[in-house]
Amino acid sequence: MAAEIHSRPQTARPVLLNKIEGHSDAVNTAVLIPKEDGVITVSEDRTIRVWLKRDSGQYWPSIYHTVSSPCSSMSYHHDSRRIFIGQDNGGIVEFLISEDFNKMNHVKTYPAHQNRVSDMVFSLESEWVVSTGHDKSVSWMCTQSGSMLGRHYFTAWASCLQYDHETQHAFVGDHSGQITLLKLERQTYSTITTLKGHEGSIGALWWDPVQRLLFSGASDHSVIMWDIGGRKGRTLLLQGHHERVQTLRYLQLTRQLVSCSADGGIAVWNMDTQREEAPQWLDSDSCQKCEQPFFWNIKQMWDTKTLGLRQHHCRKCGKAVCGKCSSKRSTFPLMGFEFPVRVCDACFDTIKEEDRTPLATFHEGKHNIAHMDMDPSRGLMVTCGSDRIVKIWDMTQVVGCSLATGFSPR
């Protein structure tokens, strides 16, 4: 079922500890069991499995349960050992796991959606299960009565969700690239704001309730940090992935963000540094450096008897420039650009060599990473994806030894 990896390279990178195999279809979610050498997985093959590490060092399933529809998402609450499984048919099934992790009993089935459940959060404080689905809605249901409390519809698939348990605010990302902030109440709700910044569908969200920061990853290969607590609309753009970002975790103790993409890329971003906001792109009918017309500026082209040029934008100052005036490329990690991007010649000359010092490290997971979970107290990470393989990683070399100070994940 699982192969143990013994090699421990000394370089600062994730160390692969174990590979868990045995699923017959894509693994959609995998979570580490706190204080246990165990992993819970749900899969398109309709199975819920609890894997425990044996004396041999390999992981074997102690629970193997099959449900009626492919399992699309999961929310596990360790203190109460309650697990909620979202399904492709729109239903959510609640189970109670025994203390020895060898048995799982059915509790309730919730008719949450009319289509695939994309994400969910269980809140013990309010006894709600909040979920999003491909029926373009977010719903919240009472786990005591099993009844629907409220629902809100979007214009696009609702793809991912984060929930602030204290304030009952829900952040919902959708396939149009927008993030909607809702205040949920019993029987009602209110829309607070809509966050727009991505140019592709939202694939992952992560909310840090301590610093009140929201992180989003999308199919435009980028990550955005939204400073919700600052109330000034401050956003930071992070670009270092070459494929869509599908899962995120922010480590509040070490001020690091871990993001994973569809091509197996694992990025660790240093957020404990003074970063700069990327500028808004400016509009112009001619190059803001040499004043040559762009190709749609018919009047200036006619007056000057010149051919129009393509419009580009400098990533550092945001000005609209032509190709000749932006012939250089540079990294600029302070603005989140970890690989070379277009800058105008004037801005290129202002970037010092120390400004190009990377503020992120990049690693190869060597499989499509659809979901990732971390246990910061042990420095462990689990990844899973469409290749049906679950990988367990030692991240202490990458995210710092301070993880071993007893910090517990939320």
Short mmCIF file of C-alpha atoms in Angstrom, two decimals:
data_model
loop_
_atom_site.label_atom_id
_atom_site.label_comp_id
_atom_site.label_asym_id
_atom_site.label_seq_id
_atom_site.Cartn_x
_atom_site.Cartn_y
_atom_site.Cartn_z
CA MET A 1 0.00 0.00 0.00
CA ALA A 2 2.77 2.44 0.89
CA ALA A 3 6.48 2.75 0.24
CA GLU A 4 8.83 4.23 2.85
CA ILE A 5 11.49 6.67 1.62
CA HIS A 6 14.68 6.56 3.70
CA SER A 7 16.91 9.08 1.94
CA ARG A 8 17.35 12.43 3.74
CA PRO A 9 19.29 14.90 1.60
CA GLN A 10 21.03 17.72 3.48
CA THR A 11 19.96 20.51 1.14
CA ALA A 12 17.17 22.83 2.31
CA ARG A 13 14.23 21.29 0.52
CA PRO A 14 11.19 19.15 1.34
CA VAL A 15 12.17 15.61 2.29
CA LEU A 16 9.85 12.88 1.03
CA LEU A 17 9.13 10.56 3.95
CA ASN A 18 6.40 8.29 2.59
CA LYS A 19 4.27 7.57 -0.44
CA ILE A 20 0.80 6.12 0.04
CA GLU A 21 -0.65 4.23 -2.92
CA GLY A 22 -3.77 2.15 -3.42
CA HIS A 23 -6.47 4.52 -4.66
CA SER A 24 -8.07 3.66 -7.99
CA ASP A 25 -8.90 7.27 -8.89
CA ALA A 26 -7.83 10.84 -8.10
CA VAL A 27 -7.36 11.72 -4.42
CA ASN A 28 -9.16 15.02 -3.86
CA THR A 29 -8.29 15.74 -0.24
CA ALA A 30 -5.78 14.42 2.29
CA VAL A 31 -5.38 15.70 5.85
CA LEU A 32 -2.86 14.86 8.56
CA ILE A 33 -4.32 13.64 11.86
CA PRO A 34 -2.93 15.87 14.65
CA LYS A 35 -0.81 14.06 17.26
CA GLU A 36 -1.11 10.82 15.31
CA ASP A 37 0.96 9.17 12.57
CA GLY A 38 -2.10 9.10 10.37
CA VAL A 39 -3.68 10.52 7.23
CA ILE A 40 -7.32 10.72 6.12
CA THR A 41 -8.03 10.66 2.38
CA VAL A 42 -11.12 11.00 0.20
CA SER A 43 -11.16 10.07 -3.45
CA GLU A 44 -13.08 10.00 -6.70
CA ASP A 45 -13.15 6.21 -6.20
CA ARG A 46 -15.90 6.88 -3.57
CA THR A 47 -13.71 5.82 -0.64
CA ILE A 48 -12.91 7.43 2.70
CA ARG A 49 -9.74 5.95 4.14
CA VAL A 50 -7.89 6.44 7.42
CA TRP A 51 -4.23 5.46 7.06
CA LEU A 52 -2.16 4.76 10.18
CA LYS A 53 1.60 4.26 10.27
CA ARG A 54 2.55 0.75 11.34
CA ASP A 55 5.72 -0.50 13.03
CA SER A 56 7.10 -1.32 9.60
CA GLY A 57 7.12 2.39 8.78
CA GLN A 58 4.40 1.95 6.15
CA TYR A 59 0.87 3.36 6.15
CA TRP A 60 -2.03 0.91 5.98
CA PRO A 61 -5.77 1.69 6.02
CA SER A 62 -7.43 1.19 9.42
CA ILE A 63 -10.74 2.45 7.97
CA TYR A 64 -11.90 1.79 4.41
CA HIS A 65 -15.42 3.09 3.83
CA THR A 66 -17.26 3.41 0.52
CA VAL A 67 -20.04 5.92 -0.09
CA SER A 68 -22.58 6.24 -2.90
CA SER A 69 -20.92 9.07 -4.86
CA PRO A 70 -17.35 10.25 -5.56
CA CYS A 71 -15.86 12.15 -2.62
CA SER A 72 -14.95 15.69 -3.68
CA SER A 73 -13.97 17.42 -0.42
CA MET A 74 -13.57 16.95 3.32
CA SER A 75 -13.59 18.85 6.61
CA TYR A 76 -12.14 17.06 9.64
CA HIS A 77 -12.48 18.37 13.21
CA HIS A 78 -9.97 16.51 15.35
CA ASP A 79 -11.11 17.44 18.86
CA SER A 80 -14.60 16.05 18.26
CA ARG A 81 -13.39 13.46 15.66
CA ARG A 82 -16.24 14.54 13.36
CA ILE A 83 -15.62 14.30 9.65
CA PHE A 84 -17.74 15.81 6.88
CA ILE A 85 -17.47 14.46 3.33
CA GLY A 86 -18.64 16.47 0.33
CA GLN A 87 -19.81 14.39 -2.62
CA ASP A 88 -20.18 14.73 -6.35
CA ASN A 89 -23.97 14.40 -6.05
CA GLY A 90 -24.16 17.54 -3.88
CA GLY A 91 -24.68 15.79 -0.56
CA ILE A 92 -22.56 16.06 2.59
CA VAL A 93 -22.17 13.03 4.85
CA GLU A 94 -21.13 13.34 8.50
CA PHE A 95 -19.32 10.53 10.33
CA LEU A 96 -17.91 10.10 13.82
CA ILE A 97 -14.49 8.41 14.01
CA SER A 98 -13.70 6.23 17.03
CA GLU A 99 -10.87 7.14 19.41
CA ASP A 100 -8.65 4.33 18.09
CA PHE A 101 -9.32 5.38 14.44
CA ASN A 102 -10.51 1.88 13.58
CA LYS A 103 -14.23 2.57 13.14
CA MET A 104 -16.43 5.25 11.62
CA ASN A 105 -20.16 5.67 12.27
CA HIS A 106 -22.64 7.55 10.09
CA VAL A 107 -24.26 10.54 11.81
CA LYS A 108 -26.21 12.60 9.23
CA THR A 109 -26.58 13.27 5.54
CA TYR A 110 -27.09 16.90 4.50
CA PRO A 111 -28.76 17.85 1.17
CA ALA A 112 -26.41 20.81 0.77
CA HIS A 113 -26.18 21.28 -3.03
CA GLN A 114 -27.66 20.24 -6.36
CA ASN A 115 -24.23 19.55 -7.82
CA ARG A 116 -20.67 18.69 -6.78
CA VAL A 117 -19.51 20.02 -3.40
CA SER A 118 -16.27 21.92 -4.01
CA ASP A 119 -15.26 22.90 -0.47
CA MET A 120 -16.58 23.01 3.08
CA VAL A 121 -15.80 24.10 6.64
CA PHE A 122 -17.28 22.75 9.87
CA SER A 123 -17.65 25.31 12.67
CA LEU A 124 -18.02 23.79 16.13
CA GLU A 125 -18.64 27.26 17.60
CA SER A 126 -21.84 27.80 15.62
CA GLU A 127 -22.58 24.11 14.88
CA TRP A 128 -22.73 24.91 11.18
CA VAL A 129 -21.29 23.23 8.13
CA VAL A 130 -20.65 25.85 5.45
CA SER A 131 -20.09 24.59 1.91
CA THR A 132 -19.68 25.69 -1.71
CA GLY A 133 -20.72 23.81 -4.82
CA HIS A 134 -20.82 23.65 -8.58
CA ASP A 135 -24.47 24.68 -8.38
CA LYS A 136 -23.01 28.21 -8.00
CA SER A 137 -23.98 28.52 -4.37
CA VAL A 138 -22.71 28.69 -0.81
CA SER A 139 -24.93 27.10 1.82
CA TRP A 140 -24.83 26.84 5.59
CA MET A 141 -26.62 24.10 7.46
CA CYS A 142 -27.25 23.39 11.14
CA THR A 143 -25.41 20.25 12.26
CA GLN A 144 -27.75 19.78 15.22
CA SER A 145 -31.02 19.71 13.26
CA GLY A 146 -29.62 18.91 9.81
CA SER A 147 -31.72 21.72 8.33
CA MET A 148 -30.72 24.34 5.77
CA LEU A 149 -30.20 27.78 7.30
CA GLY A 150 -29.34 29.81 4.23
CA ARG A 151 -28.02 29.85 0.70
CA HIS A 152 -26.50 32.46 -1.61
CA TYR A 153 -26.04 32.09 -5.37
CA PHE A 154 -23.22 33.41 -7.55
CA THR A 155 -22.94 33.87 -11.30
CA ALA A 156 -20.17 31.24 -11.53
CA TRP A 157 -19.16 27.98 -9.86
CA ALA A 158 -18.21 28.50 -6.22
CA SER A 159 -14.84 26.77 -6.09
CA CYS A 160 -13.33 27.30 -2.63
CA LEU A 161 -14.14 28.60 0.81
CA GLN A 162 -12.67 30.00 4.02
CA TYR A 163 -14.62 30.84 7.16
CA ASP A 164 -13.88 33.06 10.16
CA HIS A 165 -15.43 31.27 13.12
CA GLU A 166 -15.41 34.30 15.42
CA THR A 167 -17.14 36.81 13.13
CA GLN A 168 -19.08 34.33 10.94
CA HIS A 169 -17.63 35.83 7.78
CA ALA A 170 -17.28 33.53 4.76
CA PHE A 171 -14.84 34.10 1.89
CA VAL A 172 -15.97 32.39 -1.32
CA GLY A 173 -13.82 32.13 -4.44
CA ASP A 174 -15.43 31.37 -7.78
CA HIS A 175 -14.56 30.43 -11.35
CA SER A 176 -14.96 34.02 -12.58
CA GLY A 177 -11.91 35.05 -10.53
CA GLN A 178 -13.83 36.94 -7.84
CA ILE A 179 -13.82 36.48 -4.06
CA THR A 180 -17.02 37.40 -2.21
CA LEU A 181 -17.05 38.24 1.49
CA LEU A 182 -20.35 37.34 3.18
CA LYS A 183 -21.59 37.84 6.72
CA LEU A 184 -23.65 34.77 7.61
CA GLU A 185 -26.53 34.77 10.09
CA ARG A 186 -29.21 32.27 10.97
CA GLN A 187 -31.78 32.47 8.15
CA THR A 188 -30.12 35.51 6.51
CA TYR A 189 -26.84 36.97 5.25
CA SER A 190 -25.32 40.17 3.90
CA THR A 191 -22.72 40.75 1.17
CA ILE A 192 -19.83 42.80 2.55
CA THR A 193 -17.59 43.23 -0.49
CA THR A 194 -16.19 41.57 -3.61
CA LEU A 195 -12.43 41.26 -4.12
CA LYS A 196 -11.23 41.50 -7.72
CA GLY A 197 -7.62 41.03 -8.72
CA HIS A 198 -7.15 37.64 -10.36
CA GLU A 199 -7.38 37.06 -14.09
CA GLY A 200 -8.41 33.41 -13.73
CA SER A 201 -10.61 31.16 -11.62
CA ILE A 202 -9.88 31.00 -7.90
CA GLY A 203 -8.40 27.63 -6.98
CA ALA A 204 -7.54 28.06 -3.30
CA LEU A 205 -8.11 30.36 -0.32
CA TRP A 206 -6.50 30.53 3.11
CA TRP A 207 -7.58 32.80 5.96
CA ASP A 208 -5.31 33.75 8.85
CA PRO A 209 -7.58 34.99 11.68
CA VAL A 210 -4.65 36.28 13.77
CA GLN A 211 -3.24 38.82 11.31
CA ARG A 212 -6.55 38.93 9.40
CA LEU A 213 -4.90 38.17 6.08
CA LEU A 214 -6.57 36.36 3.18
CA PHE A 215 -4.46 34.51 0.60
CA SER A 216 -5.83 33.42 -2.77
CA GLY A 217 -4.37 31.30 -5.56
CA ALA A 218 -5.76 31.10 -9.07
CA SER A 219 -5.44 29.66 -12.56
CA ASP A 220 -3.54 32.82 -13.60
CA HIS A 221 -0.56 31.20 -11.81
CA SER A 222 -0.50 33.94 -9.16
CA VAL A 223 -1.09 34.32 -5.43
CA ILE A 224 -2.55 37.48 -3.88
CA MET A 225 -2.37 38.50 -0.23
CA TRP A 226 -5.36 40.64 0.82
CA ASP A 227 -4.85 42.69 3.99
CA ILE A 228 -8.41 42.47 5.32
CA GLY A 229 -7.50 43.64 8.82
CA GLY A 230 -5.71 46.74 7.56
CA ARG A 231 -8.94 48.05 5.97
CA LYS A 232 -6.92 49.98 3.37
CA GLY A 233 -7.38 47.64 0.41
CA ARG A 234 -3.68 46.70 0.44
CA THR A 235 -2.83 43.74 -1.77
CA LEU A 236 0.43 41.99 -2.52
CA LEU A 237 0.95 40.00 -5.72
CA LEU A 238 3.15 36.88 -5.68
CA GLN A 239 4.24 35.37 -9.00
CA GLY A 240 6.51 32.36 -9.14
CA HIS A 241 4.37 29.44 -10.28
CA HIS A 242 4.18 28.27 -13.88
CA GLU A 243 0.79 26.55 -13.55
CA ARG A 244 -2.49 27.14 -11.73
CA VAL A 245 -2.24 27.45 -7.95
CA GLN A 246 -4.48 24.83 -6.33
CA THR A 247 -3.76 24.88 -2.60
CA LEU A 248 -2.32 27.25 0.05
CA ARG A 249 -1.29 27.32 3.72
CA TYR A 250 -0.04 30.31 5.72
CA LEU A 251 2.22 29.52 8.68
CA GLN A 252 1.47 32.32 11.13
CA LEU A 253 4.32 31.45 13.51
CA THR A 254 7.10 31.72 10.93
CA ARG A 255 5.33 34.23 8.61
CA GLN A 256 5.68 31.93 5.61
CA LEU A 257 3.22 31.03 2.89
CA VAL A 258 3.31 27.61 1.23
CA SER A 259 1.58 27.31 -2.16
CA CYS A 260 1.35 24.36 -4.54
CA SER A 261 0.45 24.23 -8.22
CA ALA A 262 -0.86 21.76 -10.77
CA ASP A 263 2.60 21.05 -12.18
CA GLY A 264 3.87 19.89 -8.78
CA GLY A 265 5.55 23.17 -7.88
CA ILE A 266 5.90 23.89 -4.15
CA ALA A 267 6.68 27.51 -3.28
CA VAL A 268 7.62 28.81 0.17
CA TRP A 269 7.22 32.61 0.39
CA ASN A 270 8.87 34.77 3.03
CA MET A 271 6.07 37.09 4.20
CA ASP A 272 8.07 38.47 7.13
CA THR A 273 9.59 41.25 5.04
CA GLN A 274 8.59 44.67 3.80
CA ARG A 275 7.05 44.10 0.39
CA GLU A 276 5.76 46.62 -2.16
CA GLU A 277 2.40 46.62 -3.89
CA ALA A 278 2.52 46.07 -7.65
CA PRO A 279 1.25 49.18 -9.46
CA GLN A 280 -2.01 49.41 -11.36
CA TRP A 281 -1.47 49.27 -15.12
CA LEU A 282 -1.98 52.67 -16.72
CA ASP A 283 -3.99 53.31 -19.88
CA SER A 284 -2.55 55.33 -22.74
CA ASP A 285 -2.95 55.69 -26.51
CA SER A 286 0.80 56.11 -26.97
CA CYS A 287 4.01 54.94 -25.29
CA GLN A 288 4.50 56.86 -22.07
CA LYS A 289 8.24 56.88 -22.65
CA CYS A 290 8.83 57.66 -26.35
CA GLU A 291 5.28 58.87 -27.17
CA GLN A 292 5.02 56.65 -30.24
CA PRO A 293 1.38 55.69 -30.99
CA PHE A 294 -0.07 52.28 -30.21
CA PHE A 295 -1.71 50.46 -33.11
CA TRP A 296 -5.26 51.56 -32.25
CA ASN A 297 -4.29 55.27 -32.18
CA ILE A 298 -5.31 55.94 -35.80
CA LYS A 299 -5.22 59.73 -35.53
CA GLN A 300 -1.63 59.96 -34.25
CA MET A 301 -0.49 57.29 -36.72
CA TRP A 302 -2.00 59.37 -39.55
CA ASP A 303 -0.61 62.68 -38.28
CA THR A 304 2.93 61.34 -37.77
CA LYS A 305 2.87 58.92 -40.74
CA THR A 306 4.10 56.08 -38.50
CA LEU A 307 2.98 52.52 -37.84
CA GLY A 308 1.33 51.77 -34.52
CA LEU A 309 3.15 49.69 -31.91
CA ARG A 310 2.00 46.98 -29.49
CA GLN A 311 1.26 48.08 -25.95
CA HIS A 312 3.10 46.53 -23.00
CA HIS A 313 3.28 47.46 -19.33
CA CYS A 314 6.24 47.88 -17.00
CA ARG A 315 5.66 45.67 -13.96
CA LYS A 316 7.54 48.08 -11.69
CA CYS A 317 5.94 51.45 -12.52
CA GLY A 318 2.82 50.31 -14.39
CA LYS A 319 3.32 52.65 -17.35
CA ALA A 320 2.13 51.72 -20.83
CA VAL A 321 5.24 51.30 -22.97
CA CYS A 322 6.29 49.94 -26.34
CA GLY A 323 8.60 46.98 -26.85
CA LYS A 324 11.62 49.16 -27.63
CA CYS A 325 11.26 51.08 -24.35
CA SER A 326 10.83 47.88 -22.34
CA SER A 327 13.47 45.60 -23.82
CA LYS A 328 14.80 44.44 -20.44
CA ARG A 329 13.62 41.73 -18.06
CA SER A 330 14.29 41.49 -14.35
CA THR A 331 13.16 39.74 -11.21
CA PHE A 332 11.85 42.04 -8.48
CA PRO A 333 10.95 39.92 -5.43
CA LEU A 334 9.92 42.94 -3.32
CA MET A 335 6.88 43.18 -5.61
CA GLY A 336 6.45 39.42 -5.73
CA PHE A 337 8.10 38.83 -9.13
CA GLU A 338 10.35 35.84 -8.53
CA PHE A 339 11.02 35.22 -12.23
CA PRO A 340 12.04 37.81 -14.88
CA VAL A 341 9.23 40.12 -15.98
CA ARG A 342 9.04 43.05 -18.37
CA VAL A 343 10.25 46.39 -16.99
CA CYS A 344 10.85 49.64 -18.82
CA ASP A 345 14.47 50.61 -19.41
CA ALA A 346 14.28 53.42 -16.86
CA CYS A 347 13.01 51.15 -14.08
CA PHE A 348 15.56 48.47 -15.00
CA ASP A 349 18.35 50.93 -14.24
CA THR A 350 16.90 51.59 -10.76
CA ILE A 351 16.82 47.93 -9.71
CA LYS A 352 19.93 47.12 -7.67
CA GLU A 353 21.48 43.68 -7.49
CA GLU A 354 20.36 43.29 -3.86
CA ASP A 355 16.79 44.04 -5.00
CA ARG A 356 16.92 40.79 -6.98
CA THR A 357 17.57 38.63 -3.90
CA PRO A 358 14.85 35.93 -3.90
CA LEU A 359 12.21 36.07 -1.18
CA ALA A 360 10.83 32.60 -1.98
CA THR A 361 12.17 29.11 -2.52
CA PHE A 362 10.79 26.71 -5.11
CA HIS A 363 10.69 22.93 -4.95
CA GLU A 364 9.42 20.04 -7.04
CA GLY A 365 6.70 17.77 -5.68
CA LYS A 366 6.84 15.58 -8.80
CA HIS A 367 3.09 15.06 -9.02
CA ASN A 368 -0.02 17.10 -9.66
CA ILE A 369 -0.86 18.69 -6.30
CA ALA A 370 -4.61 19.19 -6.04
CA HIS A 371 -4.64 19.54 -2.25
CA MET A 372 -2.16 19.97 0.57
CA ASP A 373 -2.37 19.95 4.36
CA MET A 374 0.26 20.84 6.94
CA ASP A 375 0.88 20.14 10.61
CA PRO A 376 3.17 23.03 11.63
CA SER A 377 3.79 21.57 15.10
CA ARG A 378 5.63 18.65 13.47
CA GLY A 379 6.77 20.30 10.26
CA LEU A 380 4.84 17.77 8.16
CA MET A 381 3.01 18.27 4.87
CA VAL A 382 0.80 15.89 2.90
CA THR A 383 0.04 16.34 -0.80
CA CYS A 384 -2.33 14.49 -3.12
CA GLY A 385 -3.63 14.74 -6.66
CA SER A 386 -4.84 13.16 -9.84
CA ASP A 387 -1.98 10.64 -9.98
CA ARG A 388 -3.71 8.74 -7.10
CA ILE A 389 -0.59 9.05 -4.92
CA VAL A 390 -0.42 10.65 -1.46
CA LYS A 391 2.97 11.98 -0.38
CA ILE A 392 4.10 12.88 3.14
CA TRP A 393 6.91 15.43 3.44
CA ASP A 394 9.26 16.67 6.15
CA MET A 395 9.22 20.48 5.70
CA THR A 396 11.40 21.48 8.68
CA GLN A 397 14.44 22.21 6.51
CA VAL A 398 12.38 24.56 4.35
CA VAL A 399 10.16 26.41 6.80
CA GLY A 400 12.49 26.58 9.77
CA CYS A 401 13.12 24.72 13.00
CA SER A 402 10.87 27.12 14.92
CA LEU A 403 7.96 24.92 13.85
CA ALA A 404 8.90 22.49 16.58
CA THR A 405 7.88 24.92 19.35
CA GLY A 406 4.45 23.46 19.89
CA PHE A 407 2.34 25.67 17.63
CA SER A 408 -0.89 23.89 16.77
CA PRO A 409 -2.76 24.37 13.49
CA ARG A 410 -6.16 26.01 13.64
#
